[in-house]
PDB file of C-alpha atoms in Angstrom:
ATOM      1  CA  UNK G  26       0.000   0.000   0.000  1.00 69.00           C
ATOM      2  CA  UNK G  27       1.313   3.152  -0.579  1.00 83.00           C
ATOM      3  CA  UNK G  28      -0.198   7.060   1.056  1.00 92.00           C
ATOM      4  CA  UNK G  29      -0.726   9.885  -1.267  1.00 95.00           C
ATOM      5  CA  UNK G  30      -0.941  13.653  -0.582  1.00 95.00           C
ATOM      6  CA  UNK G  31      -1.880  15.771  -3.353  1.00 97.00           C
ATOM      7  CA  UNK G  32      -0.535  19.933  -3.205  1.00 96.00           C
ATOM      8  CA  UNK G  33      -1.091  22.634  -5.081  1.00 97.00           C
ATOM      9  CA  UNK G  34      -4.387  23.442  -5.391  1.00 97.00           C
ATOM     10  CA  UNK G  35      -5.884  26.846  -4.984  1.00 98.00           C
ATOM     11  CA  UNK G  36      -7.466  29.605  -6.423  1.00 98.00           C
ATOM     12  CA  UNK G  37      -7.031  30.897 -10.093  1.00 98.00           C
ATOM     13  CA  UNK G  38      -8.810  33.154 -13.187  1.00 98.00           C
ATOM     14  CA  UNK G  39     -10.166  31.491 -15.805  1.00 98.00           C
ATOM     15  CA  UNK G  40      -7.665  30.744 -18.318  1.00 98.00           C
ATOM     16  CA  UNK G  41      -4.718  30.508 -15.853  1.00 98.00           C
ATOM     17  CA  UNK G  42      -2.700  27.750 -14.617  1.00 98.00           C
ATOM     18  CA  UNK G  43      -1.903  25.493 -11.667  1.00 98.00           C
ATOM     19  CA  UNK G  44       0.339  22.292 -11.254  1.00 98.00           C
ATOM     20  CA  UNK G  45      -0.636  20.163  -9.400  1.00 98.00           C
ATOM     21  CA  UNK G  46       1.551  17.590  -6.967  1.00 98.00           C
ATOM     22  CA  UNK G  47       1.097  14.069  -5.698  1.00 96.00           C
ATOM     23  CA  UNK G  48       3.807  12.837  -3.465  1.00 95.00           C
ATOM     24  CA  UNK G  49       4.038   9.014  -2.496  1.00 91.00           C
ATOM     25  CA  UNK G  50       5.193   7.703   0.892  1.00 88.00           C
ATOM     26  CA  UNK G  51       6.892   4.366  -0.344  1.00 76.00           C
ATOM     27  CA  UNK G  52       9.169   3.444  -2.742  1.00 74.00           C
ATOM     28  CA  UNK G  53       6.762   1.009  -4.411  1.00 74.00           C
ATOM     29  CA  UNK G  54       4.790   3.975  -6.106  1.00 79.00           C
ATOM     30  CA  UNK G  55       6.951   3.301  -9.239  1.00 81.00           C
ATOM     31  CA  UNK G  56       5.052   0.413  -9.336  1.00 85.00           C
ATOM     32  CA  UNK G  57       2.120   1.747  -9.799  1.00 92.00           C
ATOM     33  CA  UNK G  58      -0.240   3.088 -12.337  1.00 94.00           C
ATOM     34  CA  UNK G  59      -1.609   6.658 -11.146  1.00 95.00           C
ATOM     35  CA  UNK G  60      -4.222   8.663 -12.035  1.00 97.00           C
ATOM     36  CA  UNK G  61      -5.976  11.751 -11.218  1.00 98.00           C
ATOM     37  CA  UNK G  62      -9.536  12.401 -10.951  1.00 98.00           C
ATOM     38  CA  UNK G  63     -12.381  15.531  -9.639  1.00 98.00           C
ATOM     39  CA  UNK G  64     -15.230  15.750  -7.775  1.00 98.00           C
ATOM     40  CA  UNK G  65     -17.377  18.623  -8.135  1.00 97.00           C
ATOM     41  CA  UNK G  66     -20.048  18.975  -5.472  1.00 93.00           C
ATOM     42  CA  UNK G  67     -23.247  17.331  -6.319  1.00 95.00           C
ATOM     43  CA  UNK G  68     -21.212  15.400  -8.991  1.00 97.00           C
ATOM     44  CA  UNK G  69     -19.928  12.107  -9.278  1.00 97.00           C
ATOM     45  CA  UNK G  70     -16.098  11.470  -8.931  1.00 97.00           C
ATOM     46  CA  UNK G  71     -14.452  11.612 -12.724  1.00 98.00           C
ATOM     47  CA  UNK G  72     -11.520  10.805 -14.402  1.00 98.00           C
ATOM     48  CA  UNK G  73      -9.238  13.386 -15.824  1.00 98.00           C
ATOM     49  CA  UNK G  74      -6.054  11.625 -16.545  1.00 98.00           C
ATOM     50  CA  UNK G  75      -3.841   8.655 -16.203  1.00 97.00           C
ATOM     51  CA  UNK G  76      -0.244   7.342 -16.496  1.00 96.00           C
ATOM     52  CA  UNK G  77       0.968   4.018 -16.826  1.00 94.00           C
ATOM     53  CA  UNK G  78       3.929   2.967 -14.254  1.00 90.00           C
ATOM     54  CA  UNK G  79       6.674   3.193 -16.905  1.00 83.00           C
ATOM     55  CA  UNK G  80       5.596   6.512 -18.449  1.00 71.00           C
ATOM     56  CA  UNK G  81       5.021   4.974 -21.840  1.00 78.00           C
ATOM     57  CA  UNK G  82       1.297   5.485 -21.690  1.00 92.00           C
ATOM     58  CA  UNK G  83      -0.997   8.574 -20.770  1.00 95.00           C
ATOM     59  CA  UNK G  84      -4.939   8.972 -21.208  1.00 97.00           C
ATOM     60  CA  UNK G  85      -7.069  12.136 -20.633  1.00 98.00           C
ATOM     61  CA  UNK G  86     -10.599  13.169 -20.456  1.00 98.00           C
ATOM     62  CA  UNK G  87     -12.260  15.061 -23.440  1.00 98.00           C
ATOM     63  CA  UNK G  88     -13.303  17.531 -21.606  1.00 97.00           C
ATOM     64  CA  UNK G  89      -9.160  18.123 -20.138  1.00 98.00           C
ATOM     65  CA  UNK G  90      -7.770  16.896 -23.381  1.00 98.00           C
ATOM     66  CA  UNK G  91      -5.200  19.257 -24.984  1.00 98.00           C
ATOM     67  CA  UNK G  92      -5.032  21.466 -21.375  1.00 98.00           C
ATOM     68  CA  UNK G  93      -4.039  19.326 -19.053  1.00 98.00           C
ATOM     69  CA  UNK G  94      -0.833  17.378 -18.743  1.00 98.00           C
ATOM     70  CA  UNK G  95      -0.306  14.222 -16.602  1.00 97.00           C
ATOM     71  CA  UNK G  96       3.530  13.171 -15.774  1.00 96.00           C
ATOM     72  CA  UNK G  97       5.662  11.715 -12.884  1.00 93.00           C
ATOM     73  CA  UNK G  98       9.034  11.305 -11.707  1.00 90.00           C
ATOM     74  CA  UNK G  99       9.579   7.897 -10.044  1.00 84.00           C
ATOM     75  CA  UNK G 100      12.437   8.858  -8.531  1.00 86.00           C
ATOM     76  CA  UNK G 101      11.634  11.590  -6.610  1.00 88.00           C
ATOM     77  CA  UNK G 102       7.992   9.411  -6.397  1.00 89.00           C
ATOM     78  CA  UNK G 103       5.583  12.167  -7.475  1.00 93.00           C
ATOM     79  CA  UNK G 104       3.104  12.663 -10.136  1.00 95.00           C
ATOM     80  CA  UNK G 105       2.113  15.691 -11.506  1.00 97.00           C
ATOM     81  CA  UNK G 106      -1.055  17.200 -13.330  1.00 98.00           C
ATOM     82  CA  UNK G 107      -0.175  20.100 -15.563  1.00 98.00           C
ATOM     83  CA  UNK G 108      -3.475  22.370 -15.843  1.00 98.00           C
ATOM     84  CA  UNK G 109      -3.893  25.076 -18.310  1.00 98.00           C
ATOM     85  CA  UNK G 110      -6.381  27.431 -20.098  1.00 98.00           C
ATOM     86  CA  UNK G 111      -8.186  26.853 -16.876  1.00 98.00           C
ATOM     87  CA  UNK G 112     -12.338  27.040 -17.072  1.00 98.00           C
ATOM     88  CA  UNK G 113     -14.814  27.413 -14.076  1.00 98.00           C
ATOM     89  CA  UNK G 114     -16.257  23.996 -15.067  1.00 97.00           C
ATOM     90  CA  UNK G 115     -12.647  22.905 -13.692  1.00 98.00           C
ATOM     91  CA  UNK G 116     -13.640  23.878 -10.060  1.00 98.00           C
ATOM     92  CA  UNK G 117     -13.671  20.492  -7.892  1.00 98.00           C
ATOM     93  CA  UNK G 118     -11.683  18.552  -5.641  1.00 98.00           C
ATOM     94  CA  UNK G 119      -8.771  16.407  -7.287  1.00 98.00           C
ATOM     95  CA  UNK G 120      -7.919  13.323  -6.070  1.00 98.00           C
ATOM     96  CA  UNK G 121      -4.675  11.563  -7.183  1.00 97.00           C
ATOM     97  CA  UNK G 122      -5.085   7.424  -7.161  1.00 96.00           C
ATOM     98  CA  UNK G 123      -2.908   4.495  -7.311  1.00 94.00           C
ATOM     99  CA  UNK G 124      -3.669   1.273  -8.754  1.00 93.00           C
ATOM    100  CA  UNK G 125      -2.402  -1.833  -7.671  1.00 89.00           C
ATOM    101  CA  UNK G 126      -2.627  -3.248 -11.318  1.00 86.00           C
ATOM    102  CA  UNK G 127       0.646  -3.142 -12.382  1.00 80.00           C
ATOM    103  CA  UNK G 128       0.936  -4.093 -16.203  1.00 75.00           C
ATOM    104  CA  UNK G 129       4.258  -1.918 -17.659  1.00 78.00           C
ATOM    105  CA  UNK G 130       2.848   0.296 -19.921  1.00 86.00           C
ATOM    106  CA  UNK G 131      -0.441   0.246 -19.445  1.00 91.00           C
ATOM    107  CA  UNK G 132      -2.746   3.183 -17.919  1.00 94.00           C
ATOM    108  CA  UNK G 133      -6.733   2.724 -16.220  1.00 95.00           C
ATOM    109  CA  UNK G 134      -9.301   5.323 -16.731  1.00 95.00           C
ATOM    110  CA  UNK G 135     -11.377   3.247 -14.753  1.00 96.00           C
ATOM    111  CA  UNK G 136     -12.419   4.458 -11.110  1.00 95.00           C
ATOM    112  CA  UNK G 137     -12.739   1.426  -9.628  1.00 95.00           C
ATOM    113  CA  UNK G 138      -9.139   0.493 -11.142  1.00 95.00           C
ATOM    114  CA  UNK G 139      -7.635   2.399  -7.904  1.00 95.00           C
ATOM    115  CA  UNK G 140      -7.302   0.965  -4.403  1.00 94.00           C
ATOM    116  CA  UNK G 141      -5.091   4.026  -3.152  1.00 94.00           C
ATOM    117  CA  UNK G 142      -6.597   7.571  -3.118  1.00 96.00           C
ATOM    118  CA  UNK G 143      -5.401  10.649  -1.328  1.00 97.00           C
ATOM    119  CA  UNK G 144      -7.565  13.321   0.039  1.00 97.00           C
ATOM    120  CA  UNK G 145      -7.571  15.035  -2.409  1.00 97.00           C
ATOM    121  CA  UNK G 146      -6.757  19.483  -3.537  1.00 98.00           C
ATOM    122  CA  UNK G 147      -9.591  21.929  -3.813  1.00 98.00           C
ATOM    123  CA  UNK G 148      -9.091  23.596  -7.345  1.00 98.00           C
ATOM    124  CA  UNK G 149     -11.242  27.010  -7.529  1.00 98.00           C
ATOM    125  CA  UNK G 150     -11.572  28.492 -11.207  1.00 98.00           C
ATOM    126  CA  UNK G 151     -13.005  32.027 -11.130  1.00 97.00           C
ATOM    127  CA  UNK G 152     -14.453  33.953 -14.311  1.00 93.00           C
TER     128      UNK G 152
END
């Protein structure tokens, strides 16, 4: 098992940026595949993007697609979400997720894929 804590969150204009950080306890997080995922409130939890434990494999949302950039450094065990051109529909919690699934290169979008979750950043997007 491995503990997560996610950073970075915060408060930003529309069309801005964050980065956000996850930051693994153990040394097994290069193990596993990670993902990130929201919750807006009243919503269900969604998937926003994925990485596969070697880095050769990466999935997004639509709705993040071509603004938001998953990546992680398994030395330093951390994976990062890269969030641009930021939109008030972006406003939720984010939740970074492990997934005991190891398979090389290969990524889950799935939500029930992840057994490890931290507790999440609060992402505000204002207009």
């Amino acid at each position: 098992q491995v503990q997560l804590v996610e950073s970075g969150g915060g408060l930003v204009q529309a069309g801005g940026s964050l980065r956000l950080s996850c930051a693994a306890s153990e040394r097994s997080f290069s193990w596993y595949p990670m993902g990130w995922f929201r919750q807006a409130p009243g919503k269900e939890r969604e998937f926003v993007a994925a990485i596969s434990s070697s880095d050769g494999g990466r999935a997004y949302a639509d709705s993040v697609k071509g603004r938001f950039a998953i990546s992680r450094d398994n030395v330093e065990n951390t994976v990062s979400l890269q969030m641009n051109s930021l939109k008030p529909e972006d406003t939720a919690v984010y939740y970074c997720a492990a997934s005991p699934r190891y398979s090389g290169n290969s990524y889950y979008t799935g939500l029930n894929e992840y057994a490890y979750w931290g507790q999440g950043t609060q992402v505000t997007v204002s207009s």
